[in-house]
Short mmCIF file of C-alpha atoms and ligand atoms in Angstrom, two decimals:
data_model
loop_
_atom_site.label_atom_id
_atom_site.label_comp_id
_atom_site.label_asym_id
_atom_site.label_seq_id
_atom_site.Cartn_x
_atom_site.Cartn_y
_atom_site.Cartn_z
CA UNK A 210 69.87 93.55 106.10
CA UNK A 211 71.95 94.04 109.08
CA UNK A 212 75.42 96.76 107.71
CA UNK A 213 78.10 93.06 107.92
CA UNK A 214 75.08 91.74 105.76
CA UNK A 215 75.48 94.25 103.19
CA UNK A 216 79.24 94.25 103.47
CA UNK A 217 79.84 90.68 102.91
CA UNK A 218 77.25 90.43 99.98
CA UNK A 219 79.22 93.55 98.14
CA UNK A 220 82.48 91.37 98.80
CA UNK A 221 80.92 88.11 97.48
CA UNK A 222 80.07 90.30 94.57
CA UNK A 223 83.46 91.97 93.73
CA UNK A 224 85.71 89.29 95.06
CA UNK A 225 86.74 90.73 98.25
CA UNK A 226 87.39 89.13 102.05
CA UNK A 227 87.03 92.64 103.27
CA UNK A 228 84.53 95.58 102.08
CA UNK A 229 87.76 97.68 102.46
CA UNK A 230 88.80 99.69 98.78
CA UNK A 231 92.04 101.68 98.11
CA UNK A 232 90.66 105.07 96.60
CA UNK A 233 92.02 106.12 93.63
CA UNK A 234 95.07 108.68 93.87
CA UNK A 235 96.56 109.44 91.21
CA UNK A 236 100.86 110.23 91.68
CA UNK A 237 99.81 108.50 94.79
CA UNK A 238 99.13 105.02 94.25
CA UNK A 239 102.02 102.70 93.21
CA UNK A 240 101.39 99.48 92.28
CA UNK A 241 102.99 97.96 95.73
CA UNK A 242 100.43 100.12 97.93
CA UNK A 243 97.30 98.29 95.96
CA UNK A 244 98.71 94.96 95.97
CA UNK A 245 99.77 95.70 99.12
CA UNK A 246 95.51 96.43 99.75
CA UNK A 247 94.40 93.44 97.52
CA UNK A 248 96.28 90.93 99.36
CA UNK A 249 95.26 92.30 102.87
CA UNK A 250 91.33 91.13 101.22
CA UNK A 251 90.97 94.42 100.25
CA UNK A 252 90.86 95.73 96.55
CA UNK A 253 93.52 98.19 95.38
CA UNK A 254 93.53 101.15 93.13
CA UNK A 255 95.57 102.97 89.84
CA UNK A 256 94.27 106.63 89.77
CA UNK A 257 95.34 106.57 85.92
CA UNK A 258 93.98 110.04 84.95
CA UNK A 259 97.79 111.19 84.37
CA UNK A 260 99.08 107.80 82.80
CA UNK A 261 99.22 107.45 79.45
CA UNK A 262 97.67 103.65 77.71
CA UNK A 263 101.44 102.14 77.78
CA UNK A 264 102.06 103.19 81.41
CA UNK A 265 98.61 101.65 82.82
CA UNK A 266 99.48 98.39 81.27
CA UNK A 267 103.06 98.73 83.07
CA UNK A 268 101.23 99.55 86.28
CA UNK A 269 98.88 96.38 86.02
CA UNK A 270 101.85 94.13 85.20
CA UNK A 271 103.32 95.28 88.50
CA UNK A 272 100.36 94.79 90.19
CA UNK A 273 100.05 91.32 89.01
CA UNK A 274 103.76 90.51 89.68
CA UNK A 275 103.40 91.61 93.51
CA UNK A 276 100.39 89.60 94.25
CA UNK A 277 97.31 91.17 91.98
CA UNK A 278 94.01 90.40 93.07
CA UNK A 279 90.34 92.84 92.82
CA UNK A 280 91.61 96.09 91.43
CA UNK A 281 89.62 99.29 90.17
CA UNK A 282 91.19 101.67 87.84
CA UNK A 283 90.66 105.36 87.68
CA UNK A 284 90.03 107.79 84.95
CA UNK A 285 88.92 111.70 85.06
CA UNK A 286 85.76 112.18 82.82
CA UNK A 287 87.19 114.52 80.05
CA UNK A 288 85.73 118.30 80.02
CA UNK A 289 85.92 120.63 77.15
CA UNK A 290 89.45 122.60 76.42
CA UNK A 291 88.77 126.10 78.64
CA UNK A 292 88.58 129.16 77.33
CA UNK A 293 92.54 130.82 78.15
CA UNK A 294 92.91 134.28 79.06
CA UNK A 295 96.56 134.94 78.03
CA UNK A 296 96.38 138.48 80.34
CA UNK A 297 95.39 136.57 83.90
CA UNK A 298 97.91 134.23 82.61
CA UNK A 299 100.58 136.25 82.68
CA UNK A 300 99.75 137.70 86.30
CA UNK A 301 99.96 134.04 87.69
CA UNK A 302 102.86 133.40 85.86
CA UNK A 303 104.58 136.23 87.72
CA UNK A 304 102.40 135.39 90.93
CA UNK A 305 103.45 131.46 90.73
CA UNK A 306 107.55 132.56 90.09
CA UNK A 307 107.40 134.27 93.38
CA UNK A 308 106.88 130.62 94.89
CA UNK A 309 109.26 128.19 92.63
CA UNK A 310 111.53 128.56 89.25
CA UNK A 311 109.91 130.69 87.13
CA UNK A 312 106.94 129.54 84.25
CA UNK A 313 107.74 129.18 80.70
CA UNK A 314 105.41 131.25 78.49
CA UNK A 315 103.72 128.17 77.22
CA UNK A 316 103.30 126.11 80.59
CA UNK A 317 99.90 126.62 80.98
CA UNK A 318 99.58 124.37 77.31
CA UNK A 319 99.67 121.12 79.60
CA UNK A 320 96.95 118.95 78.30
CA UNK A 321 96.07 115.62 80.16
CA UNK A 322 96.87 111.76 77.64
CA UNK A 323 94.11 111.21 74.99
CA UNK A 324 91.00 109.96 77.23
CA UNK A 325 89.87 107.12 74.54
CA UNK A 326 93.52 105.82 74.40
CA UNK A 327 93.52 105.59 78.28
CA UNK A 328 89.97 103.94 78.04
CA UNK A 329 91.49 101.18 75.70
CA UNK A 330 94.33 100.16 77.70
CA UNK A 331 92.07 100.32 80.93
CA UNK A 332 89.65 97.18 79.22
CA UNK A 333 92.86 96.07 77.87
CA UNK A 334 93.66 95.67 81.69
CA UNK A 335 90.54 93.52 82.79
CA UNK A 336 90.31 95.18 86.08
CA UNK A 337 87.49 94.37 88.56
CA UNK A 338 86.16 97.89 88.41
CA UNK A 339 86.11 100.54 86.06
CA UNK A 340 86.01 103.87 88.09
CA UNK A 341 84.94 107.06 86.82
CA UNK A 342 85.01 110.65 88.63
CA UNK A 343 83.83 114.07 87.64
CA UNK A 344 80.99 112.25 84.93
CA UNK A 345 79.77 109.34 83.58
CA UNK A 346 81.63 107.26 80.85
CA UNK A 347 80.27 106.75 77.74
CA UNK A 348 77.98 104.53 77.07
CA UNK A 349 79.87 102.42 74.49
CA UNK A 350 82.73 101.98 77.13
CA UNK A 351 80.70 100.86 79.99
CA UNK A 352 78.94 98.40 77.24
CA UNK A 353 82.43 96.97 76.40
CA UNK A 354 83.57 96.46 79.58
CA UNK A 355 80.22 95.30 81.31
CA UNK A 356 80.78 92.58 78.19
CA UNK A 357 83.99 91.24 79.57
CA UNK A 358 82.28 91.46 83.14
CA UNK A 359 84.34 95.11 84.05
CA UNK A 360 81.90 97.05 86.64
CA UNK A 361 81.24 100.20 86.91
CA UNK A 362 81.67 102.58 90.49
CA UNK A 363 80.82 106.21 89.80
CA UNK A 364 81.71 108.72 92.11
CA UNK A 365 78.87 111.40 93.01
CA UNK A 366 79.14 114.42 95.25
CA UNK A 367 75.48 114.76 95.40
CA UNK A 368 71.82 112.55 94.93
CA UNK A 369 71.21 113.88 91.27
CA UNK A 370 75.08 112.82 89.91
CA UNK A 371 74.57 109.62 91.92
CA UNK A 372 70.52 109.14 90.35
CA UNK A 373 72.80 109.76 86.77
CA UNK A 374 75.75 107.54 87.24
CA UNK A 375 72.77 104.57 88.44
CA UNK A 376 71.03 105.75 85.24
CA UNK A 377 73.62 105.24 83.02
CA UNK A 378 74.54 101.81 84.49
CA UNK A 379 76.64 102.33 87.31
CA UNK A 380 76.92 98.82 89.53
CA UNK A 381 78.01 101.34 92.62
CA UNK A 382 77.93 104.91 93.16
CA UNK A 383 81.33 105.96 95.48
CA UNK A 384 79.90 108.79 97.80
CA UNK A 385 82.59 111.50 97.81
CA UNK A 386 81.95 113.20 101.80
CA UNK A 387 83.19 117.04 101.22
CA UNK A 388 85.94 115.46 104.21
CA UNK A 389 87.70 114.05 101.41
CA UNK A 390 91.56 114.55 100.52
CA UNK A 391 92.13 115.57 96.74
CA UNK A 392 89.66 116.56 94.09
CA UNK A 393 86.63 117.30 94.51
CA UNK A 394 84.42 114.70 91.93
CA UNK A 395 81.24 117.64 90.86
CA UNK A 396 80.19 116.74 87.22
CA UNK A 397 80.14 120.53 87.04
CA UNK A 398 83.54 121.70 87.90
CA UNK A 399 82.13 125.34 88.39
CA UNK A 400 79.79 124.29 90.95
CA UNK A 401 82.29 121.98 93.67
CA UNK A 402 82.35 124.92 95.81
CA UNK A 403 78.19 124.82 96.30
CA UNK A 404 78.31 120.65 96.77
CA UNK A 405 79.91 120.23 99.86
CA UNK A 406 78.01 117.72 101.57
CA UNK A 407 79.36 116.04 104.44
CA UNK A 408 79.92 111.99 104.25
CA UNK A 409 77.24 111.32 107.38
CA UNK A 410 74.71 113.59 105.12
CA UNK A 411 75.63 111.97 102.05
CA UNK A 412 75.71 108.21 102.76
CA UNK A 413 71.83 107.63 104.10
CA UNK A 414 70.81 109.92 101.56
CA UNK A 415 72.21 107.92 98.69
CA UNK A 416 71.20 104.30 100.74
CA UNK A 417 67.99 105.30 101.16
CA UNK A 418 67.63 106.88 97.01
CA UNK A 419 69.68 104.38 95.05
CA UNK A 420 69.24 100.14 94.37
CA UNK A 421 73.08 99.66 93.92
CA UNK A 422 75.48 99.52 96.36
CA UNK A 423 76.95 102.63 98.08
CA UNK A 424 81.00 103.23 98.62
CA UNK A 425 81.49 105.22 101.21
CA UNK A 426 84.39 108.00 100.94
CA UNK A 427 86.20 111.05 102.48
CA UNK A 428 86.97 111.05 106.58
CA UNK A 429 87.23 107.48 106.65
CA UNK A 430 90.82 106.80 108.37
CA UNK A 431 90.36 104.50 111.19
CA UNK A 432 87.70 101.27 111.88
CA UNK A 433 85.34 103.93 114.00
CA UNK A 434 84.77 105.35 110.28
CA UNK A 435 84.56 102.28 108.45
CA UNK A 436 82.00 100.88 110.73
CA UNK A 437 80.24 104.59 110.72
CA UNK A 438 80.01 103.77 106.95
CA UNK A 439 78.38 100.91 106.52
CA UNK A 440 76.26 101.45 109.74
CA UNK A 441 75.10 104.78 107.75
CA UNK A 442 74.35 102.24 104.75
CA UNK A 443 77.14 101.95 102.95
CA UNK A 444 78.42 98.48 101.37
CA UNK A 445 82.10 99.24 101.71
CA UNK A 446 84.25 101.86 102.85
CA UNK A 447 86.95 103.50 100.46
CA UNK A 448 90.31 104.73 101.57
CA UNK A 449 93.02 107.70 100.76
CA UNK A 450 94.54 109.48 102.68
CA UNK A 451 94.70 107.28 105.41
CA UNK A 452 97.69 105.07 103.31
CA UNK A 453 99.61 107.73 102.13
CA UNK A 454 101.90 107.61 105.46
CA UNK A 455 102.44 103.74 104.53
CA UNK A 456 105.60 102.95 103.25
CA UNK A 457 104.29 101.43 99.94
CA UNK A 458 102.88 104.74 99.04
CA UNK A 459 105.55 106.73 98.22
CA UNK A 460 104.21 110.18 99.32
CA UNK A 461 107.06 112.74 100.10
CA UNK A 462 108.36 112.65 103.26
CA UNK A 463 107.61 116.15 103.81
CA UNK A 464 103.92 114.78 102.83
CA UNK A 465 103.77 112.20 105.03
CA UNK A 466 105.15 113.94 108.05
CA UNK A 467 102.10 116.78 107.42
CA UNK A 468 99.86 114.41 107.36
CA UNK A 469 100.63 112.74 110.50
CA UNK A 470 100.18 115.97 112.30
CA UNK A 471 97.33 117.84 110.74
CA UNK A 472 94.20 119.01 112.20
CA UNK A 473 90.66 118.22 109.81
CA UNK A 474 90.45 122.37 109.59
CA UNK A 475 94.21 122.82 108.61
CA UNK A 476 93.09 121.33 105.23
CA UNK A 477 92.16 123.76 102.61
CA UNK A 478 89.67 123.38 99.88
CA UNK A 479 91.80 125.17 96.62
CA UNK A 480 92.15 124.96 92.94
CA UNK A 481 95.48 126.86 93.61
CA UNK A 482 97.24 123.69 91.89
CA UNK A 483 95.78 122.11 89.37
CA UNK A 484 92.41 124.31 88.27
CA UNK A 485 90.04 121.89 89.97
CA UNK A 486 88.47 122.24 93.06
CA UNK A 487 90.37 119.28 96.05
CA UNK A 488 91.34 119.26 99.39
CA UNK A 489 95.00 120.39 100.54
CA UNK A 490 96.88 121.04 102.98
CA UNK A 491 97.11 124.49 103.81
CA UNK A 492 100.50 125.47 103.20
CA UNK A 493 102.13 128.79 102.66
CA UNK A 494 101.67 128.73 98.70
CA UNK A 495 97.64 127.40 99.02
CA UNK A 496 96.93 130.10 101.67
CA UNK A 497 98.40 132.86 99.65
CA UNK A 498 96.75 131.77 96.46
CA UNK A 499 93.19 131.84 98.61
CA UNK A 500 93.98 135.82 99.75
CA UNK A 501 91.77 137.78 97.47
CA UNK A 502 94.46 139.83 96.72
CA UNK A 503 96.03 137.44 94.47
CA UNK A 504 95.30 136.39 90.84
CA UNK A 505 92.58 133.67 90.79
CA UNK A 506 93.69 130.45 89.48
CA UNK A 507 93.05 129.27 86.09
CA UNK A 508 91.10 126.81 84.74
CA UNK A 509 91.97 123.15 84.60
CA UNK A 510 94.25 122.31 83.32
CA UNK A 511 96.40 125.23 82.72
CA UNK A 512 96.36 125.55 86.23
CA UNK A 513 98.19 122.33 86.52
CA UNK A 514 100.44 123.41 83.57
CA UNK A 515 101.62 126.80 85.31
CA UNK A 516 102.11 125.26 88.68
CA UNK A 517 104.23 122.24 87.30
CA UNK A 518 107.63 123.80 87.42
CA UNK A 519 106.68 125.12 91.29
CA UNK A 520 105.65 121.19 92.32
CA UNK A 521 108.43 119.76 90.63
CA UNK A 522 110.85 122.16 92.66
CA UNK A 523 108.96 121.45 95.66
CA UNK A 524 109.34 117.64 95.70
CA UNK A 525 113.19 118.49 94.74
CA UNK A 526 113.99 120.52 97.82
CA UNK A 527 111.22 119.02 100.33
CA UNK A 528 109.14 122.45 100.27
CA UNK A 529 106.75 122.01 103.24
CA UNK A 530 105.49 125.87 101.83
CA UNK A 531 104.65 124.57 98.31
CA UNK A 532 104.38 121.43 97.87
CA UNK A 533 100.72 120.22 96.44
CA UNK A 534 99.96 117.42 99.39
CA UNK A 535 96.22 116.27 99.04
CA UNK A 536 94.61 115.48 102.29
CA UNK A 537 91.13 114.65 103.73
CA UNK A 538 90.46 115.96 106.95
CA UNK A 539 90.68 112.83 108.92
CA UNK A 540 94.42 112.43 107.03
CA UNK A 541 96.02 112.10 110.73
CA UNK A 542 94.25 109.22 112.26
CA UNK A 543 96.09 107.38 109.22
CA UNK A 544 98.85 104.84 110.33
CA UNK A 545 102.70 104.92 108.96
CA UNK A 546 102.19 101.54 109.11
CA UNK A 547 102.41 99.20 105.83
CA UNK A 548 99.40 98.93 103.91
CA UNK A 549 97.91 95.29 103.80
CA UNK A 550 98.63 95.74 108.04
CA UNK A 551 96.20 98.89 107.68
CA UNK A 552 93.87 97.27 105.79
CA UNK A 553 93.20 94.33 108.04
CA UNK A 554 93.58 96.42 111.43
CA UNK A 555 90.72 99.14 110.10
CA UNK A 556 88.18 96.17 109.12
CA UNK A 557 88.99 94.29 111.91
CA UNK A 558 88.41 97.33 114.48
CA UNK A 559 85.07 98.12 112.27
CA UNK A 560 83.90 94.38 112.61
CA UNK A 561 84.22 94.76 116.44
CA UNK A 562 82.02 97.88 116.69
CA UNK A 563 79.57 96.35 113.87
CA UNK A 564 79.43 92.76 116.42
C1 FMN B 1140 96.61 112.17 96.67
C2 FMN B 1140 95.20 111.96 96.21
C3 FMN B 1140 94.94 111.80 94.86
C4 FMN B 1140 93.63 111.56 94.42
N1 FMN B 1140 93.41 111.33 93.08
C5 FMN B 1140 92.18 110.92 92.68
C6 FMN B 1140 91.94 110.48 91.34
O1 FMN B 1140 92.82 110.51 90.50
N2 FMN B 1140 90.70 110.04 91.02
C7 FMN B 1140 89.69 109.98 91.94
O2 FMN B 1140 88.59 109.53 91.61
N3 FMN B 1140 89.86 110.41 93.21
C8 FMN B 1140 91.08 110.86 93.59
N4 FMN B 1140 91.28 111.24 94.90
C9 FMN B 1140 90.15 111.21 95.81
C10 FMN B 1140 90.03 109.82 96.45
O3 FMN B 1140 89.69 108.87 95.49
C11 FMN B 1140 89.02 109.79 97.60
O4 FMN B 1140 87.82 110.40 97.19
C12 FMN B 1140 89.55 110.47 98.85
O5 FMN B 1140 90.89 110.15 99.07
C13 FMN B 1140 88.74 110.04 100.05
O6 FMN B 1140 89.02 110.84 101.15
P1 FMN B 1140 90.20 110.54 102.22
O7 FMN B 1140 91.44 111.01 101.55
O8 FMN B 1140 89.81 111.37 103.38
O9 FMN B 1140 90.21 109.06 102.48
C14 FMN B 1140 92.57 111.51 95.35
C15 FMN B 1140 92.84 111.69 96.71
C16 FMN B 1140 94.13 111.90 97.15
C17 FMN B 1140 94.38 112.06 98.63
#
């Protein structure tokens, strides 16, 4: 099978005109920016891990009203409550008010919307595509949905989560290239730093291992990337970073302007801001919270809880020094051009390499 083979059999499968899909991001997808996707021939995305069940059926409503059309929606797989350790608490609370407002004794209590709620309102939903990140579902959930026709794509960092995820009944495994902007998707939290493989390393590797189709993601920002993809034997390339300079996305200003001018190695891997291990830009606040010097972060999601008050301020004032702006290291060769535009110009570039 020739890589516009595979393409255009995944889109037969899922409903697309294009093997083009908007990655989940959640803050960072509003419904306009997925429609916007979908009716390029694309298929959008709600990173939902943050929205509670009555705000994910608001989103999809939205969706629908702009234009709808193949959609995935995100959740984080849930890990247990961390262990706290009020003492290195209190040193990043002090740490974290040199950089924003100061944090409330009892920010670090931040837990995440009940996971089996979000789960409901997500079948509720009827997506296209269930899509799961840092784990597998459970099995009950991917039974329901697969029983109302819902698929399943799984990101995996490496072969073994990828082997799972297919185990467990995965109908695509997205590969997560360590290029990619935001978190990183490592079943094992603790071990993200030790599975950073590159997307050109991870791609074949999967191809060659797996029966179900392979999403490529992380790097991929212009049609030289999307046809790298699927010519490395991927069915479809997935998105990020690349549409947060459209105007449907939302993303700060001060965001979007960084990203238009970043270099791939001015990018940070940190869990300075939420606990979990994702891709940054390197900023003032990130590179400080790397130094050794300084108090490591905590664990997630306390870490998102103590750095709340210090985002919110950031996005208030336009903080370029501490603001939390995800980015993958190809983030610049991304377009401030509207989304659907994007989404035909990097297939359409891809198809002329792949001719
Ligand atoms: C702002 C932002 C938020 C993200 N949030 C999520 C998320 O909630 N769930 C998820 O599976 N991946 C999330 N990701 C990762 C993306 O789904 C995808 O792996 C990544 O954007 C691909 O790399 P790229 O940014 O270089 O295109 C996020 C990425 C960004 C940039």
């Amino acid at each position: 099978m020739t890589p516009k083979e595979r393409a255009a059999a995944f889109c037969r499968r899922f409903g697309l005109a294009a093997p083009m899909i908007e990655a989940p991001m959640a803050g960072a997808c509003p419904p306009g920016l997925a429609a916007s996707v979908a009716g390029a021939g694309g298929m959008g995305a709600l990173g939902a891990v943050l929205t509670p069940p009555r705000g994910i059926a608001e989103w999809v409503a939205a969706f629908r009203a702009a234009g709808g059309g193949p959609l995935q929606i995100n959740l984080w797989i849930p890990h247990a409550a961390p262990t706290r350790d009020p003492q290195a608490e209190t040193a990043l609370r002090a740490f974290l008010g040199r950089w924003g407002p100061a944090v409330a004794a009892d920010a670090g209590e931040a837990a995440p919307p009940d996971f089996a709620a979000q789960c409901e309102a997500v079948l509720a939903a009827r997506p296209t595509a269930i899509s799961s990140i840092m784990g597998l579902f459970p099995a009950d959930f991917v039974a329901r949905c697969k029983s109302v026709g819902i698929a399943w794509f799984a990101c995996a960092t490496t072969l073994a989560e990828a082997r799972a995820a297919g185990a467990a009944g995965a109908d695509a495994v997205v590969a997560q290239g360590a290029e990619a902007g935001g978190h990183r998707g490592s079943f094992d939290p603790a071990a993200a730093e030790s599975q950073l493989v590159g997307l050109v390393s991870l791609v074949p590797r999967l191809a060659d291992a797996l029966a179900i189709p392979v999403i490529a993601t992380g790097g991929i920002a212009d049609g030289r990337g999307v046809a790298a993809a699927l010519a490395l034997g991927a069915s479809a390339a997935q998105v990020g970073s690349a549409f947060l300079r459209s105007p449907e996305s939302g993303a700060h200003a001060t965001w979007a302007r960084s990203l238009g001018a970043i270099e791939p190695e001015e990018t940070i891997l940190t869990r300075a801001y939420s606990g979990r291990l994702g891709r940054a830009v390197a900023n003032d606040y990130a590179l400080a919270a790397a130094d050794s010097a300084g108090p490591r972060p905590a664990p997630y999601p306390v870490q998102r809880g103590l750095t709340s008050a210090m985002r919110a301020a950031a996005l208030a004032t336009g903080d370029r020094r501490t603001m939390q702006m995800w980015a993958g290291q190809s983030a610049a060769l991304g377009l401030a051009t509207p989304a659907g535009e994007l989404t035909r110009r990097l297939w359409r570039d891809a198809e002329a390499i792949l001719a």
